[in-house]
Structures are given as structure tokens and as C-alpha cells.
Amino acid sequence: MKISFKTYFNDRLKQVYFHGVTTHPLYVQVTYERRTIFFKSYYFGLLSKERYLLTIPGTSIRKGPDLLDVIKKETEVIKFITDKHPDDFSLELFKKEYANYSKDLCDEMESGFINYLHTFFWDQGMPALGDIMLHGSKNVIAFDAVRDMKSSFNKALYDKLIENSFYYAPPYLPVYSFMKDSKQWPMLILTVMEWEQPETQAAFREYTRINFPGIDPDKLFSQVNEWAQLPVK
């Protein structure tokens, strides 16, 4: 089975801004049995978001992932899929699995969690704050916003926000918390490809057992698995 692939900058498209660099969008080319497909890099779109532009701890310097980080992630997921299907590979199968395995679980869950925050604050009689979370959080990581709320809200309100999230929101908080404690900046993502590795799942179970002791670990694990199977948005 001969499969070839490469990443390239599509100079047929207008240049875009990627964390201080002006570049053509990154695309991927995969060839198998004399057929070739081309598609835009998922990680280029994901990691170009402004919320991945973070302040380096202890400095005022803001920096995000660079293009080499994007290419590395693309190579990683493509090799994973091709190695997974040595006998039944097809370009149709590849496109389907690429759409699933490459996606970042934190990014997939975040919009649902922000919707939860919007509803929560409206229910608490704080509609302006709810609308800020819904409409003003485009370039803010929801996990960081909740972290800051801990020092700003009274304990009863904050505890209610966290507790209710386990019933009315995606399991974003434990997933992002686990990811942030196990990953190195600036690649703060947890892909479905990574999630499905037995060692990652075992580490997540242990992490949540210690850090989220009041949550049913089996239910939480099942919720994350359900998100890992959702079709790409």
C-alpha cells in the first residue's frame, strides 16, 4: 500500500494572519492509488484562533503556536490513520477519520460550556454578565474565565456554577483541566486521537478521581467518549 502526503501553503488563496506571520493557508495533500485529495489543515484553522495567543508566564510577551507546530500535528494524525488501516485504507475512509481524530475535544466542548454560562448567569439574575460570556468570549478561553471567577465571586455562587456544570454543560472543565496539567504550552489541545490511547484514558480517570472526587468517574468518562464520537462541526 503506497500512500503519500504532504502539507503545503496554498498560494491560490489570499494570505491570512497567523500569530504575527502573514501566510497562505496551510493545506494537506494525500495521494493513494493515483487519486489525490486536497483539503485545508484543521490545525491551521484551530491554532490560528486568537485565544491560542497566550502570555508567556512571568513576561508581557504574547506568543502562540507556530506553523511548524501545525505541520507536526498534521503529520502526526495522518500517520496515525494510515498506520491504523494497513489493509482497508481508502481516501473516503481517510477523510472520515481525519475529521474525527484530528478534532480538539476542548474546542469542541467550549461553545456548549459558554452557552451554559450564559444560561446560568441569566438564571442567577445577572443577564449582562451572561451576555458578556456569550458574546464577548470569542478570544477568551472559558476555562481561564472560570478560574478568575473563583477569586471574584462569593463561594456559594462559584460552587453552584461548578456543580451545575456537571449536569447542564459538556464535561469541559475536567477535560480542559486535565489537558492543561498534562500538556506543555503552547500546544494546549487534546485530540480525539490522543484521547483514544489507553494511557491517556487511564491518566484521565486517575486525574479526575483526585481532582473531582464528587463526580461519578464512570459517567464522566462516558460523557467524554460520547463527545469523542460526535461528527466534526
PDB file of C-alpha atoms in Angstrom:
ATOM      1  CA  MET A   1       0.000   0.000   0.000  1.00  0.00           C
ATOM      2  CA  LYS A   2       1.609   3.234  -1.138  1.00  0.00           C
ATOM      3  CA  ILE A   3       0.257   6.368   0.488  1.00  0.00           C
ATOM      4  CA  SER A   4       1.938   9.726   0.189  1.00  0.00           C
ATOM      5  CA  PHE A   5       1.043  13.028   1.788  1.00  0.00           C
ATOM      6  CA  LYS A   6       2.419  16.491   2.220  1.00  0.00           C
ATOM      7  CA  THR A   7       1.496  19.839   3.688  1.00  0.00           C
ATOM      8  CA  TYR A   8       1.780  22.958   1.579  1.00  0.00           C
ATOM      9  CA  PHE A   9       0.814  26.626   1.638  1.00  0.00           C
ATOM     10  CA  ASN A  10      -1.973  27.218  -0.849  1.00  0.00           C
ATOM     11  CA  ASP A  11      -0.783  30.280  -2.773  1.00  0.00           C
ATOM     12  CA  ARG A  12      -4.004  30.308  -4.792  1.00  0.00           C
ATOM     13  CA  LEU A  13      -5.749  31.748  -1.742  1.00  0.00           C
ATOM     14  CA  LYS A  14      -5.350  35.113  -0.065  1.00  0.00           C
ATOM     15  CA  GLN A  15      -2.810  35.389   2.697  1.00  0.00           C
ATOM     16  CA  VAL A  16      -4.061  35.358   6.284  1.00  0.00           C
ATOM     17  CA  TYR A  17      -2.662  36.307   9.664  1.00  0.00           C
ATOM     18  CA  PHE A  18      -1.195  33.563  11.869  1.00  0.00           C
ATOM     19  CA  HIS A  19       0.117  34.930  15.187  1.00  0.00           C
ATOM     20  CA  GLY A  20       2.340  37.620  13.767  1.00  0.00           C
ATOM     21  CA  VAL A  21       3.061  35.879  10.471  1.00  0.00           C
ATOM     22  CA  THR A  22       1.322  36.620   7.184  1.00  0.00           C
ATOM     23  CA  THR A  23       0.984  33.374   5.256  1.00  0.00           C
ATOM     24  CA  HIS A  24      -1.120  31.495   2.760  1.00  0.00           C
ATOM     25  CA  PRO A  25      -3.449  28.937   4.414  1.00  0.00           C
ATOM     26  CA  LEU A  26      -1.902  25.548   5.086  1.00  0.00           C
ATOM     27  CA  TYR A  27      -3.369  22.666   3.078  1.00  0.00           C
ATOM     28  CA  VAL A  28      -2.844  18.911   3.072  1.00  0.00           C
ATOM     29  CA  GLN A  29      -2.458  16.635   0.044  1.00  0.00           C
ATOM     30  CA  VAL A  30      -2.948  12.871   0.314  1.00  0.00           C
ATOM     31  CA  THR A  31      -2.382  10.501  -2.617  1.00  0.00           C
ATOM     32  CA  TYR A  32      -3.378   6.834  -2.815  1.00  0.00           C
ATOM     33  CA  GLU A  33      -3.679   4.606  -5.887  1.00  0.00           C
ATOM     34  CA  ARG A  34      -3.194   7.524  -8.274  1.00  0.00           C
ATOM     35  CA  ARG A  35      -6.006   9.507  -6.667  1.00  0.00           C
ATOM     36  CA  THR A  36      -5.304  12.693  -4.757  1.00  0.00           C
ATOM     37  CA  ILE A  37      -7.365  14.760  -2.358  1.00  0.00           C
ATOM     38  CA  PHE A  38      -6.649  18.263  -1.083  1.00  0.00           C
ATOM     39  CA  PHE A  39      -8.099  19.914   1.997  1.00  0.00           C
ATOM     40  CA  LYS A  40      -7.441  22.755   4.403  1.00  0.00           C
ATOM     41  CA  SER A  41      -5.454  21.883   7.504  1.00  0.00           C
ATOM     42  CA  TYR A  42      -7.730  21.524  10.540  1.00  0.00           C
ATOM     43  CA  TYR A  43      -4.943  22.532  12.889  1.00  0.00           C
ATOM     44  CA  PHE A  44      -4.144  25.639  10.871  1.00  0.00           C
ATOM     45  CA  GLY A  45      -7.686  26.861  11.401  1.00  0.00           C
ATOM     46  CA  LEU A  46      -7.816  25.778  15.033  1.00  0.00           C
ATOM     47  CA  LEU A  47      -4.473  27.121  16.198  1.00  0.00           C
ATOM     48  CA  SER A  48      -4.770  30.412  14.338  1.00  0.00           C
ATOM     49  CA  LYS A  49      -7.554  31.481  16.715  1.00  0.00           C
ATOM     50  CA  GLU A  50      -6.558  34.463  18.799  1.00  0.00           C
ATOM     51  CA  ARG A  51      -7.302  32.687  22.055  1.00  0.00           C
ATOM     52  CA  TYR A  52      -4.280  30.469  21.427  1.00  0.00           C
ATOM     53  CA  LEU A  53      -2.144  33.618  21.628  1.00  0.00           C
ATOM     54  CA  LEU A  54      -1.080  33.406  25.261  1.00  0.00           C
ATOM     55  CA  THR A  55       1.079  35.495  27.567  1.00  0.00           C
ATOM     56  CA  ILE A  56       4.329  33.750  28.454  1.00  0.00           C
ATOM     57  CA  PRO A  57       4.345  33.316  32.266  1.00  0.00           C
ATOM     58  CA  GLY A  58       6.416  35.984  34.029  1.00  0.00           C
ATOM     59  CA  THR A  59       6.569  38.252  30.962  1.00  0.00           C
ATOM     60  CA  SER A  60       4.384  40.596  28.940  1.00  0.00           C
ATOM     61  CA  ILE A  61       5.219  38.715  25.738  1.00  0.00           C
ATOM     62  CA  ARG A  62       2.322  37.094  23.887  1.00  0.00           C
ATOM     63  CA  LYS A  63       3.024  34.145  21.684  1.00  0.00           C
ATOM     64  CA  GLY A  64       1.090  31.347  20.062  1.00  0.00           C
ATOM     65  CA  PRO A  65       1.831  28.093  18.243  1.00  0.00           C
ATOM     66  CA  ASP A  66       3.957  28.481  15.141  1.00  0.00           C
ATOM     67  CA  LEU A  67       3.476  26.936  11.722  1.00  0.00           C
ATOM     68  CA  LEU A  68       5.921  24.132  12.470  1.00  0.00           C
ATOM     69  CA  ASP A  69       3.658  23.099  15.364  1.00  0.00           C
ATOM     70  CA  VAL A  70       0.731  22.919  12.945  1.00  0.00           C
ATOM     71  CA  ILE A  71       2.663  20.831  10.416  1.00  0.00           C
ATOM     72  CA  LYS A  72       3.808  18.488  13.179  1.00  0.00           C
ATOM     73  CA  LYS A  73       0.229  17.853  14.334  1.00  0.00           C
ATOM     74  CA  GLU A  74      -0.935  17.245  10.769  1.00  0.00           C
ATOM     75  CA  THR A  75       1.830  14.727  10.178  1.00  0.00           C
ATOM     76  CA  GLU A  76       1.019  13.014  13.457  1.00  0.00           C
ATOM     77  CA  VAL A  77      -2.677  12.461  12.752  1.00  0.00           C
ATOM     78  CA  ILE A  78      -2.144  11.447   9.106  1.00  0.00           C
ATOM     79  CA  LYS A  79       0.426   8.815  10.068  1.00  0.00           C
ATOM     80  CA  PHE A  80      -1.862   7.593  12.840  1.00  0.00           C
ATOM     81  CA  ILE A  81      -4.733   7.000  10.413  1.00  0.00           C
ATOM     82  CA  THR A  82      -2.631   5.381   7.695  1.00  0.00           C
ATOM     83  CA  ASP A  83      -0.949   3.072  10.215  1.00  0.00           C
ATOM     84  CA  LYS A  84      -4.378   2.180  11.616  1.00  0.00           C
ATOM     85  CA  HIS A  85      -5.595   0.904   8.234  1.00  0.00           C
ATOM     86  CA  PRO A  86      -2.826  -1.118   6.591  1.00  0.00           C
ATOM     87  CA  ASP A  87      -5.303  -3.390   4.803  1.00  0.00           C
ATOM     88  CA  ASP A  88      -8.510  -1.380   4.303  1.00  0.00           C
ATOM     89  CA  PHE A  89      -7.306   2.146   3.580  1.00  0.00           C
ATOM     90  CA  SER A  90      -9.255   4.354   1.179  1.00  0.00           C
ATOM     91  CA  LEU A  91      -9.382   8.093   0.654  1.00  0.00           C
ATOM     92  CA  GLU A  92     -13.063   8.119   1.647  1.00  0.00           C
ATOM     93  CA  LEU A  93     -12.225   6.357   4.928  1.00  0.00           C
ATOM     94  CA  PHE A  94      -9.307   8.694   5.475  1.00  0.00           C
ATOM     95  CA  LYS A  95     -11.450  11.839   5.117  1.00  0.00           C
ATOM     96  CA  LYS A  96     -13.964  10.496   7.624  1.00  0.00           C
ATOM     97  CA  GLU A  97     -11.356   9.503  10.195  1.00  0.00           C
ATOM     98  CA  TYR A  98      -9.332  12.683   9.736  1.00  0.00           C
ATOM     99  CA  ALA A  99     -12.428  14.747  10.549  1.00  0.00           C
ATOM    100  CA  ASN A 100     -12.871  12.802  13.784  1.00  0.00           C
ATOM    101  CA  TYR A 101      -9.388  12.004  15.062  1.00  0.00           C
ATOM    102  CA  SER A 102      -7.889  15.428  14.468  1.00  0.00           C
ATOM    103  CA  LYS A 103     -10.501  17.429  16.357  1.00  0.00           C
ATOM    104  CA  ASP A 104      -9.670  19.014  19.698  1.00  0.00           C
ATOM    105  CA  LEU A 105     -12.085  17.943  22.429  1.00  0.00           C
ATOM    106  CA  CYS A 106     -11.577  21.171  24.389  1.00  0.00           C
ATOM    107  CA  ASP A 107     -12.504  23.276  21.383  1.00  0.00           C
ATOM    108  CA  GLU A 108     -15.486  21.038  20.577  1.00  0.00           C
ATOM    109  CA  MET A 109     -16.885  21.400  24.098  1.00  0.00           C
ATOM    110  CA  GLU A 110     -16.162  25.061  24.721  1.00  0.00           C
ATOM    111  CA  SER A 111     -19.094  26.649  22.883  1.00  0.00           C
ATOM    112  CA  GLY A 112     -21.531  24.401  24.737  1.00  0.00           C
ATOM    113  CA  PHE A 113     -19.928  25.353  28.028  1.00  0.00           C
ATOM    114  CA  ILE A 114     -20.162  29.066  27.187  1.00  0.00           C
ATOM    115  CA  ASN A 115     -23.860  28.587  26.404  1.00  0.00           C
ATOM    116  CA  TYR A 116     -24.195  27.025  29.848  1.00  0.00           C
ATOM    117  CA  LEU A 117     -22.510  30.058  31.468  1.00  0.00           C
ATOM    118  CA  HIS A 118     -24.882  32.370  29.589  1.00  0.00           C
ATOM    119  CA  THR A 119     -27.927  30.489  30.888  1.00  0.00           C
ATOM    120  CA  PHE A 120     -26.515  30.169  34.404  1.00  0.00           C
ATOM    121  CA  PHE A 121     -25.973  33.899  34.862  1.00  0.00           C
ATOM    122  CA  TRP A 122     -29.388  34.729  33.420  1.00  0.00           C
ATOM    123  CA  ASP A 123     -30.939  32.300  35.905  1.00  0.00           C
ATOM    124  CA  GLN A 124     -28.998  34.000  38.716  1.00  0.00           C
ATOM    125  CA  GLY A 125     -30.343  37.414  37.758  1.00  0.00           C
ATOM    126  CA  MET A 126     -27.119  38.536  36.063  1.00  0.00           C
ATOM    127  CA  PRO A 127     -28.150  38.805  32.401  1.00  0.00           C
ATOM    128  CA  ALA A 128     -25.465  41.336  31.460  1.00  0.00           C
ATOM    129  CA  LEU A 129     -22.740  39.025  32.715  1.00  0.00           C
ATOM    130  CA  GLY A 130     -24.369  36.139  30.870  1.00  0.00           C
ATOM    131  CA  ASP A 131     -24.408  38.129  27.634  1.00  0.00           C
ATOM    132  CA  ILE A 132     -20.759  39.087  28.115  1.00  0.00           C
ATOM    133  CA  MET A 133     -19.864  35.413  28.340  1.00  0.00           C
ATOM    134  CA  LEU A 134     -21.899  34.561  25.249  1.00  0.00           C
ATOM    135  CA  HIS A 135     -20.920  37.454  23.002  1.00  0.00           C
ATOM    136  CA  GLY A 136     -17.594  38.636  24.397  1.00  0.00           C
ATOM    137  CA  SER A 137     -15.693  35.411  24.931  1.00  0.00           C
ATOM    138  CA  LYS A 138     -14.524  34.824  21.351  1.00  0.00           C
ATOM    139  CA  ASN A 139     -10.867  35.419  22.210  1.00  0.00           C
ATOM    140  CA  VAL A 140     -11.024  34.254  25.822  1.00  0.00           C
ATOM    141  CA  ILE A 141     -10.536  30.681  26.990  1.00  0.00           C
ATOM    142  CA  ALA A 142     -13.617  29.762  29.017  1.00  0.00           C
ATOM    143  CA  PHE A 143     -11.537  27.744  31.490  1.00  0.00           C
ATOM    144  CA  ASP A 144      -9.439  30.828  32.299  1.00  0.00           C
ATOM    145  CA  ALA A 145     -12.584  32.935  32.758  1.00  0.00           C
ATOM    146  CA  VAL A 146     -13.979  30.417  35.250  1.00  0.00           C
ATOM    147  CA  ARG A 147     -10.649  30.342  37.073  1.00  0.00           C
ATOM    148  CA  ASP A 148     -10.817  34.123  37.544  1.00  0.00           C
ATOM    149  CA  MET A 149     -14.410  33.864  38.754  1.00  0.00           C
ATOM    150  CA  LYS A 150     -13.214  31.846  41.750  1.00  0.00           C
ATOM    151  CA  SER A 151     -11.446  34.882  43.189  1.00  0.00           C
ATOM    152  CA  SER A 152     -14.238  37.299  42.223  1.00  0.00           C
ATOM    153  CA  PHE A 153     -17.466  35.517  43.220  1.00  0.00           C
ATOM    154  CA  ASN A 154     -18.672  34.527  46.623  1.00  0.00           C
ATOM    155  CA  LYS A 155     -18.030  30.867  47.374  1.00  0.00           C
ATOM    156  CA  ALA A 156     -21.693  29.817  47.257  1.00  0.00           C
ATOM    157  CA  LEU A 157     -22.214  31.244  43.769  1.00  0.00           C
ATOM    158  CA  TYR A 158     -18.961  29.833  42.429  1.00  0.00           C
ATOM    159  CA  ASP A 159     -19.607  26.369  43.888  1.00  0.00           C
ATOM    160  CA  LYS A 160     -23.100  26.378  42.371  1.00  0.00           C
ATOM    161  CA  LEU A 161     -21.690  27.343  38.965  1.00  0.00           C
ATOM    162  CA  ILE A 162     -19.217  24.451  39.060  1.00  0.00           C
ATOM    163  CA  GLU A 163     -21.642  21.873  40.449  1.00  0.00           C
ATOM    164  CA  ASN A 164     -24.393  22.730  37.953  1.00  0.00           C
ATOM    165  CA  SER A 165     -21.950  22.483  35.058  1.00  0.00           C
ATOM    166  CA  PHE A 166     -21.648  18.736  35.599  1.00  0.00           C
ATOM    167  CA  TYR A 167     -25.366  18.372  34.948  1.00  0.00           C
ATOM    168  CA  TYR A 168     -26.095  21.032  32.325  1.00  0.00           C
ATOM    169  CA  ALA A 169     -22.860  21.510  30.351  1.00  0.00           C
ATOM    170  CA  PRO A 170     -20.397  19.397  28.398  1.00  0.00           C
ATOM    171  CA  PRO A 171     -17.595  17.921  30.581  1.00  0.00           C
ATOM    172  CA  TYR A 172     -15.393  20.820  29.502  1.00  0.00           C
ATOM    173  CA  LEU A 173     -13.939  21.758  32.890  1.00  0.00           C
ATOM    174  CA  PRO A 174     -12.423  18.368  33.818  1.00  0.00           C
ATOM    175  CA  VAL A 175     -11.227  17.753  30.244  1.00  0.00           C
ATOM    176  CA  TYR A 176      -9.564  21.160  29.919  1.00  0.00           C
ATOM    177  CA  SER A 177      -8.105  20.922  33.420  1.00  0.00           C
ATOM    178  CA  PHE A 178      -6.626  17.503  32.649  1.00  0.00           C
ATOM    179  CA  MET A 179      -5.284  18.704  29.329  1.00  0.00           C
ATOM    180  CA  LYS A 180      -3.681  21.807  30.824  1.00  0.00           C
ATOM    181  CA  ASP A 181      -1.980  19.802  33.567  1.00  0.00           C
ATOM    182  CA  SER A 182      -0.655  17.183  31.162  1.00  0.00           C
ATOM    183  CA  LYS A 183       0.326  19.302  28.141  1.00  0.00           C
ATOM    184  CA  GLN A 184       3.016  21.883  27.557  1.00  0.00           C
ATOM    185  CA  TRP A 185       2.314  25.366  26.246  1.00  0.00           C
ATOM    186  CA  PRO A 186       1.655  26.378  23.503  1.00  0.00           C
ATOM    187  CA  MET A 187       0.011  23.123  22.280  1.00  0.00           C
ATOM    188  CA  LEU A 188      -2.885  23.190  24.728  1.00  0.00           C
ATOM    189  CA  ILE A 189      -5.171  20.786  22.908  1.00  0.00           C
ATOM    190  CA  LEU A 190      -6.452  17.255  23.489  1.00  0.00           C
ATOM    191  CA  THR A 191      -7.340  15.484  20.263  1.00  0.00           C
ATOM    192  CA  VAL A 192      -9.631  12.506  19.828  1.00  0.00           C
ATOM    193  CA  MET A 193      -6.573  10.628  18.572  1.00  0.00           C
ATOM    194  CA  GLU A 194      -4.861  11.264  21.906  1.00  0.00           C
ATOM    195  CA  TRP A 195      -7.981  10.594  23.946  1.00  0.00           C
ATOM    196  CA  GLU A 196      -8.426   7.109  22.499  1.00  0.00           C
ATOM    197  CA  GLN A 197      -4.997   5.980  23.693  1.00  0.00           C
ATOM    198  CA  PRO A 198      -5.370   3.653  26.727  1.00  0.00           C
ATOM    199  CA  GLU A 199      -2.669   5.509  28.669  1.00  0.00           C
ATOM    200  CA  THR A 200      -4.494   8.828  28.206  1.00  0.00           C
ATOM    201  CA  GLN A 201      -7.780   7.388  29.401  1.00  0.00           C
ATOM    202  CA  ALA A 202      -6.132   5.776  32.419  1.00  0.00           C
ATOM    203  CA  ALA A 203      -4.419   9.060  33.299  1.00  0.00           C
ATOM    204  CA  PHE A 204      -7.721  10.941  32.937  1.00  0.00           C
ATOM    205  CA  ARG A 205      -9.518   8.530  35.246  1.00  0.00           C
ATOM    206  CA  GLU A 206      -6.822   8.941  37.891  1.00  0.00           C
ATOM    207  CA  TYR A 207      -6.727  12.720  37.465  1.00  0.00           C
ATOM    208  CA  THR A 208     -10.474  13.135  37.876  1.00  0.00           C
ATOM    209  CA  ARG A 209     -10.543  10.737  40.828  1.00  0.00           C
ATOM    210  CA  ILE A 210      -8.118  13.029  42.663  1.00  0.00           C
ATOM    211  CA  ASN A 211      -9.277  16.439  41.450  1.00  0.00           C
ATOM    212  CA  PHE A 212     -13.021  15.923  41.005  1.00  0.00           C
ATOM    213  CA  PRO A 213     -13.859  13.474  43.822  1.00  0.00           C
ATOM    214  CA  GLY A 214     -17.575  14.315  43.914  1.00  0.00           C
ATOM    215  CA  ILE A 215     -18.190  13.332  40.300  1.00  0.00           C
ATOM    216  CA  ASP A 216     -19.138   9.835  39.154  1.00  0.00           C
ATOM    217  CA  PRO A 217     -15.958   8.811  37.238  1.00  0.00           C
ATOM    218  CA  ASP A 218     -17.728   6.286  35.016  1.00  0.00           C
ATOM    219  CA  LYS A 219     -20.426   8.766  33.988  1.00  0.00           C
ATOM    220  CA  LEU A 220     -17.824  11.438  33.298  1.00  0.00           C
ATOM    221  CA  PHE A 221     -15.745   9.022  31.239  1.00  0.00           C
ATOM    222  CA  SER A 222     -18.812   8.031  29.205  1.00  0.00           C
ATOM    223  CA  GLN A 223     -19.642  11.682  28.544  1.00  0.00           C
ATOM    224  CA  VAL A 224     -16.172  12.358  27.153  1.00  0.00           C
ATOM    225  CA  ASN A 225     -16.390   9.238  24.988  1.00  0.00           C
ATOM    226  CA  GLU A 226     -19.693  10.479  23.578  1.00  0.00           C
ATOM    227  CA  TRP A 227     -18.092  13.772  22.602  1.00  0.00           C
ATOM    228  CA  ALA A 228     -15.193  11.934  21.007  1.00  0.00           C
ATOM    229  CA  GLN A 229     -17.670  10.261  18.659  1.00  0.00           C
ATOM    230  CA  LEU A 230     -19.554  13.398  17.648  1.00  0.00           C
ATOM    231  CA  PRO A 231     -19.229  14.393  13.987  1.00  0.00           C
ATOM    232  CA  VAL A 232     -16.983  17.368  13.347  1.00  0.00           C
ATOM    233  CA  LYS A 233     -18.798  20.738  13.422  1.00  0.00           C
TER     234      LYS A 233
END
